[in-house]
XYZ file of C-alpha atoms in Angstrom:
688
model
C 27.973 -3.710 3.637
C 25.607 -4.721 0.866
C 26.225 -7.829 -1.206
C 24.176 -8.607 -4.282
C 24.165 -11.774 -6.363
C 24.120 -11.968 -10.130
C 22.075 -13.986 -12.585
C 23.402 -17.533 -12.826
C 22.659 -19.166 -16.159
C 22.843 -22.810 -17.226
C 23.120 -23.665 -20.966
C 23.093 -26.844 -22.964
C 25.763 -26.620 -25.656
C 24.395 -26.991 -29.141
C 26.100 -27.282 -32.465
C 25.726 -24.710 -35.193
C 24.956 -21.008 -34.728
C 24.230 -19.912 -31.155
C 22.363 -16.714 -30.301
C 23.731 -14.123 -27.865
C 22.447 -14.862 -24.367
C 21.583 -11.938 -22.109
C 22.732 -12.496 -18.512
C 21.491 -10.057 -15.884
C 23.340 -9.606 -12.609
C 23.854 -7.326 -9.658
C 26.967 -5.477 -8.386
C 28.906 -7.516 -5.856
C 27.234 -10.751 -6.901
C 28.348 -13.894 -8.727
C 27.679 -15.542 -12.083
C 27.686 -19.294 -12.677
C 27.141 -20.547 -16.229
C 26.962 -24.317 -16.586
C 27.111 -25.855 -20.101
C 25.927 -29.450 -19.664
C 25.431 -30.661 -23.251
C 28.248 -33.052 -24.184
C 30.517 -31.727 -26.930
C 34.035 -32.653 -28.035
C 36.147 -29.500 -27.956
C 39.150 -29.531 -30.293
C 41.180 -27.182 -28.110
C 41.122 -25.879 -24.528
C 37.962 -24.026 -23.563
C 38.492 -20.270 -23.607
C 36.579 -17.450 -21.938
C 37.272 -13.988 -23.336
C 35.797 -10.476 -23.404
C 35.199 -8.445 -26.571
C 36.869 -5.025 -26.574
C 35.706 -1.961 -28.594
C 37.865 -3.153 -31.545
C 35.847 -6.401 -31.556
C 38.899 -8.365 -30.422
C 38.351 -11.014 -27.763
C 40.763 -10.545 -24.853
C 41.408 -13.895 -23.170
C 40.577 -14.133 -19.463
C 40.819 -17.851 -18.640
C 41.052 -21.235 -20.354
C 40.661 -24.846 -19.203
C 40.449 -28.477 -20.332
C 39.706 -31.174 -17.772
C 40.797 -29.047 -14.831
C 40.330 -25.644 -13.251
C 42.295 -22.608 -14.354
C 42.199 -19.156 -12.753
C 43.959 -16.382 -14.574
C 46.222 -14.158 -12.455
C 45.271 -10.512 -12.112
C 41.585 -11.090 -11.398
C 41.877 -11.976 -7.697
C 40.480 -15.431 -8.391
C 37.142 -14.020 -9.513
C 37.074 -16.031 -12.765
C 36.939 -19.825 -12.778
C 36.521 -22.140 -15.791
C 36.103 -25.896 -15.258
C 36.078 -28.257 -18.257
C 35.115 -31.949 -18.123
C 34.072 -34.532 -20.706
C 30.407 -33.729 -20.198
C 30.229 -30.143 -19.046
C 31.831 -26.740 -19.038
C 31.285 -24.455 -16.047
C 32.103 -20.748 -15.846
C 32.064 -18.827 -12.550
C 32.451 -15.051 -12.136
C 32.607 -13.877 -8.541
C 32.140 -10.431 -7.005
C 30.665 -8.785 -10.076
C 31.864 -5.245 -10.834
C 30.568 -2.466 -13.045
C 33.475 -2.909 -15.461
C 32.533 -6.578 -15.924
C 29.539 -5.627 -18.078
C 29.870 -6.228 -21.810
C 30.070 -8.941 -24.456
C 31.912 -12.225 -23.824
C 32.591 -15.459 -25.711
C 33.117 -18.944 -24.335
C 34.112 -22.049 -26.302
C 37.082 -23.501 -28.158
C 36.999 -20.915 -30.975
C 36.763 -23.801 -33.501
C 33.826 -26.167 -32.977
C 31.598 -24.112 -30.741
C 31.349 -20.619 -29.312
C 28.641 -18.956 -27.246
C 28.177 -15.182 -27.051
C 27.163 -13.780 -23.660
C 25.940 -10.239 -22.995
C 26.512 -9.458 -19.314
C 24.400 -6.629 -17.832
C 23.842 -5.130 -14.370
C 20.552 -4.541 -12.545
C 20.330 -2.151 -9.582
C 16.868 -3.116 -8.306
C 16.655 -1.938 -4.639
C 14.948 -5.170 -3.576
C 18.086 -7.066 -4.563
C 20.546 -5.013 -2.531
C 19.642 -6.497 0.827
C 21.905 -8.418 3.156
C 20.043 -10.059 6.030
C 21.156 -11.453 9.346
C 18.769 -14.022 10.845
C 19.138 -15.559 14.300
C 17.790 -18.967 15.270
C 17.891 -21.208 18.319
C 18.724 -24.892 18.397
C 15.650 -27.077 18.078
C 13.390 -24.167 17.103
C 11.916 -23.060 13.773
C 13.405 -20.322 11.554
C 11.600 -18.491 8.762
C 13.653 -16.673 6.100
C 11.792 -14.351 3.704
C 13.088 -12.684 0.526
C 11.533 -10.046 -1.707
C 12.220 -10.491 -5.406
C 12.013 -8.218 -8.490
C 8.770 -7.790 -10.429
C 10.261 -9.505 -13.486
C 10.558 -12.803 -11.565
C 6.953 -13.074 -10.321
C 6.155 -16.135 -12.442
C 9.532 -17.823 -12.011
C 10.317 -20.820 -9.842
C 11.932 -19.773 -6.544
C 15.041 -21.443 -5.132
C 17.202 -21.396 -1.992
C 20.989 -21.889 -1.912
C 23.624 -22.430 0.756
C 27.228 -21.343 0.330
C 30.048 -23.584 1.521
C 33.420 -21.885 1.056
C 33.506 -21.172 -2.726
C 30.691 -23.519 -3.734
C 26.931 -22.975 -3.923
C 24.471 -25.801 -3.198
C 20.780 -25.655 -4.045
C 18.710 -26.563 -0.965
C 15.104 -26.383 -2.177
C 12.895 -24.864 -4.860
C 9.169 -24.302 -5.246
C 8.917 -26.725 -8.178
C 11.079 -29.058 -10.241
C 12.839 -32.355 -9.748
C 15.766 -31.091 -7.701
C 14.441 -31.093 -4.137
C 16.417 -31.233 -0.941
C 16.096 -34.552 0.829
C 15.940 -32.908 4.260
C 12.217 -32.588 5.004
C 12.966 -29.938 7.626
C 13.116 -27.363 4.823
C 9.906 -26.034 3.234
C 9.337 -23.157 0.797
C 6.321 -20.991 -0.115
C 5.802 -18.142 -2.585
C 3.565 -15.094 -2.047
C 3.292 -13.917 -5.664
C 0.994 -11.001 -4.893
C 3.508 -9.398 -2.524
C 6.554 -10.722 -4.441
C 7.960 -12.485 -1.347
C 8.931 -16.108 -0.902
C 9.776 -17.754 2.404
C 11.837 -20.742 3.504
C 11.008 -22.417 6.805
C 13.594 -24.548 8.655
C 12.178 -26.838 11.348
C 14.194 -28.244 14.253
C 17.205 -26.016 13.594
C 20.601 -27.676 13.999
C 24.031 -26.239 14.595
C 25.248 -27.084 11.084
C 22.318 -25.131 9.602
C 24.190 -21.920 10.359
C 26.050 -20.192 7.551
C 25.482 -18.132 4.427
C 22.402 -18.609 2.234
C 21.117 -17.011 -0.947
C 17.601 -16.528 -2.245
C 17.220 -17.173 -5.966
C 14.781 -17.419 -8.867
C 14.863 -19.970 -11.689
C 14.045 -19.560 -15.390
C 13.569 -22.945 -17.075
C 13.483 -22.919 -20.897
C 14.011 -25.700 -23.469
C 17.771 -26.004 -23.123
C 18.604 -23.101 -20.831
C 18.195 -23.011 -17.068
C 19.056 -19.714 -15.416
C 19.413 -19.052 -11.699
C 19.389 -15.485 -10.373
C 20.739 -15.156 -6.830
C 19.753 -11.824 -5.366
C 19.830 -11.752 -1.534
C 22.481 -12.889 0.936
C 21.427 -14.195 4.376
C 23.618 -14.866 7.400
C 21.950 -17.495 9.624
C 23.296 -17.551 13.179
C 22.373 -20.475 15.433
C 22.475 -20.036 19.225
C 21.416 -22.072 22.232
C 18.350 -20.918 24.193
C 19.544 -18.382 26.762
C 16.842 -18.610 29.408
C 13.398 -19.846 30.190
C 12.102 -16.408 29.295
C 13.816 -16.573 25.923
C 12.553 -20.123 25.416
C 9.017 -18.977 26.174
C 9.323 -16.173 23.630
C 10.577 -18.623 20.985
C 7.574 -20.878 21.630
C 5.198 -17.941 21.291
C 6.556 -16.930 17.864
C 4.818 -17.494 14.535
C 7.199 -19.353 12.223
C 6.039 -17.282 9.243
C 6.463 -13.704 10.491
C 9.003 -14.577 13.251
C 7.069 -12.467 15.760
C 4.725 -13.033 18.707
C 1.441 -14.587 17.577
C -1.330 -12.179 16.584
C -4.805 -13.750 16.499
C -3.355 -17.314 16.513
C -5.191 -20.215 14.882
C -4.445 -23.926 15.335
C -4.452 -26.448 12.470
C -5.506 -30.120 12.703
C -1.796 -31.029 12.668
C -1.427 -29.008 15.940
C 0.764 -26.304 14.373
C -0.255 -22.710 15.109
C 0.170 -19.544 13.035
C -1.089 -15.976 12.905
C -4.364 -15.940 10.987
C -3.164 -13.160 8.673
C 0.186 -14.865 8.006
C -1.464 -18.177 7.186
C -4.087 -16.666 4.864
C -1.410 -14.662 3.044
C 0.695 -17.822 2.702
C -2.221 -19.663 1.112
C -3.094 -16.952 -1.458
C -0.520 -18.292 -3.932
C -1.273 -21.982 -3.413
C -3.859 -24.178 -5.095
C -4.056 -26.493 -2.075
C -4.146 -25.291 1.520
C -1.436 -27.007 3.533
C 0.492 -26.489 6.752
C 3.632 -24.411 6.059
C 5.575 -26.603 8.497
C 4.573 -30.199 7.836
C 2.730 -29.847 4.468
C -0.418 -31.509 5.835
C -3.448 -30.704 3.667
C -5.905 -28.511 5.573
C -9.674 -28.623 5.128
C -12.427 -26.744 6.877
C -12.366 -23.425 8.703
C -9.596 -22.085 10.897
C -9.956 -22.567 14.665
C -8.819 -19.894 17.129
C -6.159 -20.958 19.620
C -7.548 -19.125 22.664
C -5.047 -20.612 25.114
C -2.124 -19.525 22.968
C -3.647 -16.072 22.539
C -3.925 -15.674 26.315
C -0.325 -16.779 26.830
C 0.858 -14.293 24.184
C -1.087 -11.438 25.793
C 0.391 -12.210 29.216
C 3.889 -12.454 27.771
C 3.562 -9.113 25.990
C 2.317 -7.389 29.166
C 5.168 -8.841 31.245
C 7.711 -7.865 28.601
C 6.391 -4.321 28.565
C 6.576 -4.143 32.369
C 10.171 -5.363 32.390
C 11.135 -2.999 29.580
C 9.549 -0.046 31.386
C 11.373 -0.844 34.635
C 14.685 -1.313 32.847
C 14.240 1.917 30.932
C 13.608 3.783 34.158
C 16.742 2.238 35.719
C 14.918 1.732 39.029
C 15.326 -1.973 39.745
C 18.346 -4.220 39.947
C 18.582 -6.699 37.083
C 19.906 -9.420 39.411
C 17.812 -9.026 42.580
C 14.839 -6.996 41.234
C 15.317 -4.578 44.156
C 15.342 -0.815 43.924
C 18.713 0.816 43.277
C 19.983 2.646 46.379
C 23.691 3.399 45.756
C 26.249 3.837 43.002
C 29.385 1.650 42.952
C 32.300 3.922 42.018
C 34.609 0.955 41.439
C 32.376 -0.777 38.872
C 30.558 2.384 37.774
C 27.064 0.924 38.071
C 23.890 1.236 40.123
C 23.463 -1.338 42.899
C 20.811 -2.401 45.368
C 21.461 -3.053 49.071
C 21.812 -6.753 48.428
C 24.490 -6.100 45.801
C 26.446 -4.129 48.448
C 26.730 -7.214 50.667
C 27.362 -9.695 47.859
C 28.862 -8.961 44.436
C 30.112 -5.477 45.379
C 31.369 -6.253 48.874
C 34.319 -4.036 49.961
C 33.706 -1.656 47.006
C 33.423 2.113 47.287
C 29.983 3.697 46.988
C 28.338 7.092 46.792
C 24.797 8.367 46.614
C 22.963 8.191 43.310
C 22.501 11.986 43.340
C 26.246 12.649 43.714
C 27.147 10.159 40.976
C 24.531 11.684 38.680
C 25.920 15.196 39.273
C 29.465 14.047 38.511
C 28.385 12.368 35.285
C 26.326 15.408 34.292
C 29.361 17.630 34.842
C 31.426 15.362 32.600
C 28.792 15.728 29.911
C 28.713 19.521 30.068
C 31.735 20.075 27.817
C 30.682 17.656 25.042
C 27.145 19.003 25.421
C 28.389 22.546 24.863
C 30.403 21.396 21.868
C 27.346 19.690 20.423
C 25.211 22.768 21.071
C 27.851 24.898 19.365
C 27.858 22.547 16.385
C 24.070 22.593 16.335
C 24.109 26.382 16.347
C 26.633 26.341 13.533
C 24.463 23.920 11.578
C 21.415 26.112 12.150
C 23.394 29.097 10.910
C 24.499 27.169 7.838
C 20.957 25.989 7.220
C 19.791 29.593 7.424
C 22.521 30.566 4.962
C 21.519 27.756 2.636
C 17.857 28.770 2.895
C 18.803 32.348 2.070
C 20.908 31.106 -0.833
C 18.000 28.970 -2.058
C 15.639 31.959 -1.899
C 18.193 34.135 -3.671
C 18.731 31.415 -6.263
C 15.014 31.224 -6.967
C 14.780 35.014 -7.259
C 17.814 35.143 -9.557
C 16.326 32.368 -11.652
C 13.053 34.276 -12.010
C 14.830 37.536 -12.835
C 17.141 35.882 -15.349
C 14.212 34.076 -16.940
C 12.366 37.388 -17.282
C 15.453 39.012 -18.840
C 15.911 36.145 -21.290
C 12.251 36.368 -22.304
C 12.546 40.149 -22.704
C 15.594 39.745 -24.966
C 13.798 37.201 -27.109
C 10.747 39.484 -27.255
C 12.997 42.212 -28.668
C 14.461 39.809 -31.202
C 11.010 38.549 -32.172
C 9.701 42.120 -32.503
C 12.639 43.010 -34.726
C 12.084 39.920 -36.867
C 8.366 40.669 -37.146
C 9.091 44.266 -38.169
C 11.706 43.096 -40.670
C 9.286 40.494 -42.007
C 6.529 43.092 -42.398
C 8.928 45.510 -44.121
C 10.121 42.887 -46.599
C 6.591 41.627 -47.248
C 5.490 45.236 -47.754
C 8.295 45.784 -50.289
C 7.310 42.557 -52.033
C 3.632 43.570 -52.214
C 4.590 47.077 -53.398
C 6.654 45.637 -56.260
C 3.899 43.165 -57.040
C 1.216 45.900 -57.163
C 3.394 48.266 -59.231
C 4.184 45.640 -61.863
C 0.612 44.382 -61.832
C -0.627 47.932 -62.568
C 1.828 48.249 -65.463
C 0.644 44.940 -66.876
C -2.989 46.093 -66.610
C -2.133 49.308 -68.488
C -0.384 47.360 -71.257
C -3.336 45.005 -71.508
C -5.588 48.069 -72.005
C -3.284 49.397 -74.748
C -3.320 45.997 -76.442
C -7.123 45.937 -76.297
C -7.345 49.393 -77.930
C -4.897 48.428 -80.682
C -6.732 45.156 -81.221
C -10.032 46.989 -81.685
C -8.486 49.475 -84.147
C -6.879 46.703 -86.194
C -10.112 44.730 -86.317
C -11.997 47.775 -87.607
C -9.421 48.441 -90.330
C -9.381 44.798 -91.404
C -13.113 44.997 -91.895
C -12.762 48.276 -93.859
C -10.126 46.794 -96.176
C -12.195 43.690 -96.743
C -15.176 45.903 -97.677
C -13.055 47.974 -100.087
C -11.730 44.866 -101.783
C -15.269 43.653 -102.311
C -16.362 46.912 -103.977
C -13.266 47.470 -106.259
C -12.986 44.137 -108.152
C -13.700 45.844 -111.516
C -10.471 47.782 -111.140
C -8.530 44.571 -111.763
C -10.165 44.380 -115.248
C -9.502 47.962 -116.205
C -5.886 48.046 -117.367
C -5.743 51.722 -118.086
C -6.469 52.811 -114.652
C -5.240 49.690 -112.907
C -1.707 50.837 -112.264
C -2.554 54.271 -110.913
C -5.676 53.381 -109.016
C -4.380 50.009 -107.741
C -1.115 51.519 -106.619
C -2.935 54.287 -104.803
C -5.305 51.805 -103.215
C -2.482 49.528 -102.054
C -0.590 52.493 -100.615
C -3.650 53.612 -98.738
C -4.258 50.076 -97.495
C -0.602 49.780 -96.341
C -0.932 52.984 -94.340
C -4.017 51.588 -92.703
C -2.240 48.328 -91.768
C 0.796 50.083 -90.238
C -0.687 50.536 -86.767
C 1.512 51.033 -83.714
C 1.880 47.760 -81.727
C 2.292 48.211 -77.904
C 5.780 47.737 -76.416
C 6.039 44.157 -75.110
C 9.378 44.546 -73.302
C 7.590 44.951 -69.963
C 6.168 41.447 -70.232
C 9.607 39.861 -69.900
C 10.336 42.061 -66.839
C 6.964 41.659 -65.203
C 7.956 38.949 -62.660
C 9.012 39.411 -59.014
C 12.697 40.197 -58.519
C 13.471 36.989 -56.573
C 17.159 37.816 -56.192
C 16.283 41.131 -54.619
C 13.918 39.654 -52.051
C 15.471 36.236 -51.356
C 19.161 36.732 -52.075
C 21.159 36.297 -48.829
C 17.966 36.942 -46.895
C 19.184 35.495 -43.596
C 22.515 37.279 -43.843
C 20.857 40.612 -44.659
C 18.514 40.222 -41.687
C 21.461 39.253 -39.466
C 23.360 42.352 -40.662
C 20.422 44.545 -39.676
C 20.234 42.768 -36.294
C 23.781 43.730 -35.325
C 22.759 47.022 -33.642
C 20.506 45.105 -31.229
C 22.747 42.016 -30.961
C 26.004 43.482 -29.775
C 28.946 41.300 -28.761
C 30.823 42.227 -25.609
C 34.352 40.785 -25.316
C 34.143 40.874 -21.505
C 31.133 40.098 -19.310
C 31.119 41.101 -15.649
C 30.940 38.368 -13.002
C 28.415 39.558 -10.356
C 29.681 36.963 -7.856
C 33.054 38.744 -7.627
C 31.738 42.241 -6.888
C 32.017 44.030 -3.567
C 28.703 44.767 -1.799
C 28.766 48.471 -2.664
C 28.564 47.892 -6.433
C 25.527 47.739 -8.678
C 25.729 45.776 -11.941
C 23.436 46.272 -14.938
C 21.073 43.488 -15.984
C 23.128 42.750 -19.115
C 26.341 42.540 -17.008
C 28.171 45.161 -19.093
C 28.209 48.218 -16.797
C 28.858 48.790 -13.104
C 28.635 51.703 -10.683
C 29.462 52.356 -7.025
C 26.547 53.010 -4.666
C 28.723 54.133 -1.778
C 32.467 54.563 -1.286
C 33.987 54.915 2.178
C 36.721 57.498 2.591
C 40.141 55.847 2.541
C 43.567 57.347 3.078
C 45.490 55.176 0.610
C 45.106 54.025 -2.977
C 45.325 50.250 -2.200
C 42.503 50.558 0.327
C 40.395 52.563 -2.118
C 40.877 49.971 -4.851
C 40.292 46.984 -2.553
C 36.990 48.409 -1.319
C 35.267 48.646 -4.683
C 35.930 46.170 -7.504
C 34.481 43.534 -9.825
C 36.108 41.000 -12.191
C 35.297 39.803 -15.663
C 33.921 36.291 -15.973
C 35.845 33.399 -17.462
C 39.288 34.904 -17.569
C 41.961 34.269 -20.203
C 44.622 31.553 -20.369
C 46.048 32.165 -23.853
C 45.682 34.225 -27.008
C 45.179 37.920 -27.755
C 42.233 39.821 -26.260
C 40.965 43.395 -26.535
C 38.199 45.278 -24.743
C 37.220 48.935 -24.432
C 35.760 50.660 -21.375
C 33.864 53.955 -21.336
C 35.106 56.040 -18.382
C 34.534 59.629 -19.524
C 31.710 60.400 -17.118
C 33.255 58.753 -14.058
C 34.594 61.002 -11.307
C 37.157 58.348 -10.314
C 37.973 55.003 -11.830
C 40.611 52.312 -12.214
C 40.916 49.215 -14.379
C 43.466 46.557 -15.175
C 44.292 42.844 -15.081
C 44.761 40.520 -12.069
C 46.065 36.965 -11.670
C 43.970 33.987 -10.610
C 45.827 33.711 -7.291
C 44.984 37.340 -6.489
C 41.366 36.594 -7.336
C 41.254 33.635 -4.945
C 42.898 35.658 -2.162
C 40.641 38.646 -2.951
C 43.765 40.794 -2.875
C 43.224 43.141 -5.803
C 45.259 46.032 -4.461
C 48.313 44.612 -6.251
C 47.147 44.370 -9.875
C 49.323 42.766 -12.507
C 48.722 45.872 -14.662
C 46.436 48.866 -14.129
C 45.683 52.493 -14.903
C 43.472 54.834 -12.901
C 42.020 58.312 -12.579
C 41.750 59.409 -8.935
C 41.550 62.894 -7.423
C 41.551 64.460 -10.914
C 44.900 62.905 -11.800
C 45.786 60.117 -14.213
C 48.246 57.462 -13.083
C 50.371 57.669 -16.234
C 50.453 61.490 -16.468
C 48.946 63.816 -13.849
C 48.403 66.565 -16.441
C 47.181 64.360 -19.298
C 44.081 65.577 -21.160
C 40.760 63.989 -20.231
C 39.967 60.746 -22.051
C 36.550 59.184 -22.636
C 37.519 55.575 -23.291
C 40.324 53.177 -22.456
C 41.288 50.257 -24.690
C 42.974 47.276 -23.000
C 45.080 45.028 -25.241
C 46.232 41.725 -23.670
C 48.741 39.562 -25.556
C 49.365 36.418 -23.496
C 51.924 35.124 -25.994
C 54.152 38.187 -25.643
C 53.074 38.626 -21.998
C 52.204 42.278 -22.287
C 49.263 44.553 -21.452
C 48.827 47.796 -23.407
C 46.438 50.591 -22.351
C 45.526 53.162 -25.019
C 43.056 55.910 -25.944
C 40.984 54.470 -28.824
C 39.793 57.932 -29.899
C 43.331 59.206 -30.521
C 45.044 55.815 -30.844
C 47.689 56.996 -28.360
C 49.315 54.435 -26.063
C 48.832 55.297 -22.397
C 50.828 52.579 -20.683
C 52.580 49.301 -21.528
C 53.145 46.584 -18.918
C 55.268 43.446 -19.284
C 54.540 40.553 -16.909
C 56.117 37.148 -16.194
C 53.213 35.269 -14.599
C 51.915 32.038 -16.175
C 48.594 32.221 -14.340
C 45.151 32.732 -15.756
C 44.329 36.456 -15.997
C 41.066 38.275 -15.305
C 39.967 41.785 -16.342
C 39.258 43.910 -13.252
C 37.211 47.091 -12.903
C 37.150 49.645 -10.088
C 34.130 51.976 -10.491
C 34.758 54.620 -7.818
C 31.732 56.806 -8.561
C 27.978 56.577 -9.057
C 28.397 57.145 -12.793
C 28.806 53.668 -14.316
C 31.817 52.296 -16.123
C 30.625 50.641 -19.344
C 32.201 47.855 -21.355
C 31.755 48.733 -25.029
C 30.664 46.185 -27.644
C 33.103 45.030 -30.287
C 32.726 46.443 -33.761
């Protein structure tokens, strides 16, 4: 059982807007929020949780007394007084996370965001044993986020929590028997209890403190059960006296301080790493100077360890009597224990005995049956482990093969797209070059015409310069001038190149870009076929071989059977997924198969692996068709499944002739089934 404690936060109520406070806790823990700032609430204090609709669902309310709302097993407590408001949430659960509000909904409200933290260091539950009058050291690891925080130690009394001691601050326990130290480097703090008393037993919690301007938060994160017992024996008392109060173990390299307290050198140095002043962990005496070895204590510890090892070795061997330290000689059948000769005359007087060898044989015989059962279970586990290892190897191989197939398919798609891209770019460049050549030719024609016109302009200008006297000669003006103008007009009428090509000289964007993706997708259809049914390789019998694309299957070996059900049950595979509703159609190529069968089976038949009784089927076995022994040979079979009308129709898609119609009444999920009874594969055909 693991119990974890949640962040406990203390607020001071303030007027005006209040920010949302984040409270971090741990599953199974508690939350205590104490509002100490005095405020006059106009109505009872309310604690509520915001739901997804942003409505606050009331949990508890209180004014001047304690109220616990039914239905929460007493986990929520709200206490209101004139000077404070205290909220307690016990046994934190995952569903407790979320946004809360506390206040009177009028004068003051505080938003609280409650979160969970699953840090492994905070999931501990410790049990510590101590003896009356001795010292007890309790150590707690804390999360990284609390390294710089003040550390605290609590004791639980019924439903209340009382702070015992903290590493800093005004609130210190008056009992000087308690001391606390913090090893920041290793994120561990320890509490030492001197002169343990009976009432020191109980439940404690380790905690960290965050002290801000008006907010004090306490995070309780480890639960400790302290059990106090009386010293059992002188040997136990000696062991207690030889224990370091820091590590709670036998002294290793003990050193003695001026105050006469002794500790392990390593424990003491680690304890001092986080302190500014070196002091005794027990009595807080300031220590100066170097550490002095406690040679006498070291010798006593070494002797104790050797004696303990000797006793442990003898006890483990079962040779000596625990009471008289004499060698065991007989076995008491009444008390079922080994005894020495002194035990025979004292504690076990008038009991029945037998030799140790005989008793051992009897007990060994009793263990034979459970031993065999355990060996059988071990063998079974080894067999299962071997099966799992084989499955893991097969899984890895399948993963590699499937990955290679996926890559190969994408290579084909990429090659097609590259070829299509090159073809379309080639068509674009061809159009561009053709129209560019036409434009170049027209430019050449324009240049020729431009040269001719320029020459004629110059000729006309020269003629006009030489014939000015004609304008003064009236008699010949009309005839000569008219003839000259006519000749000049003929010279001006020069053929101008056709400019219609210029307006049609651009790239045909609609031709190249119109529905480009759709056109490419249309051309991809031959290599991107859709199959309405995919074979499930995990349902095939061992004698079948399935293609890599899971659309065809063949039989590698068929044992001779004397009945149709046995033939069908020995060689089959199902389609994956199955159908629960709707209308479905698939075609199967069977023309080359020597024998075949196909149909539909129910989910219950699939689970029982009893496919001899199909819901609907047709077959071709021993050169005879199931629906008509003399029917002409067919190449394909179309299966039409209408789950609304509960019918299965088999037909020849080449002739569109119905072969067989089956009506069923089952409400189960249906699966296509295939029985390839020859080496020539049955193939599922792609949809058109």
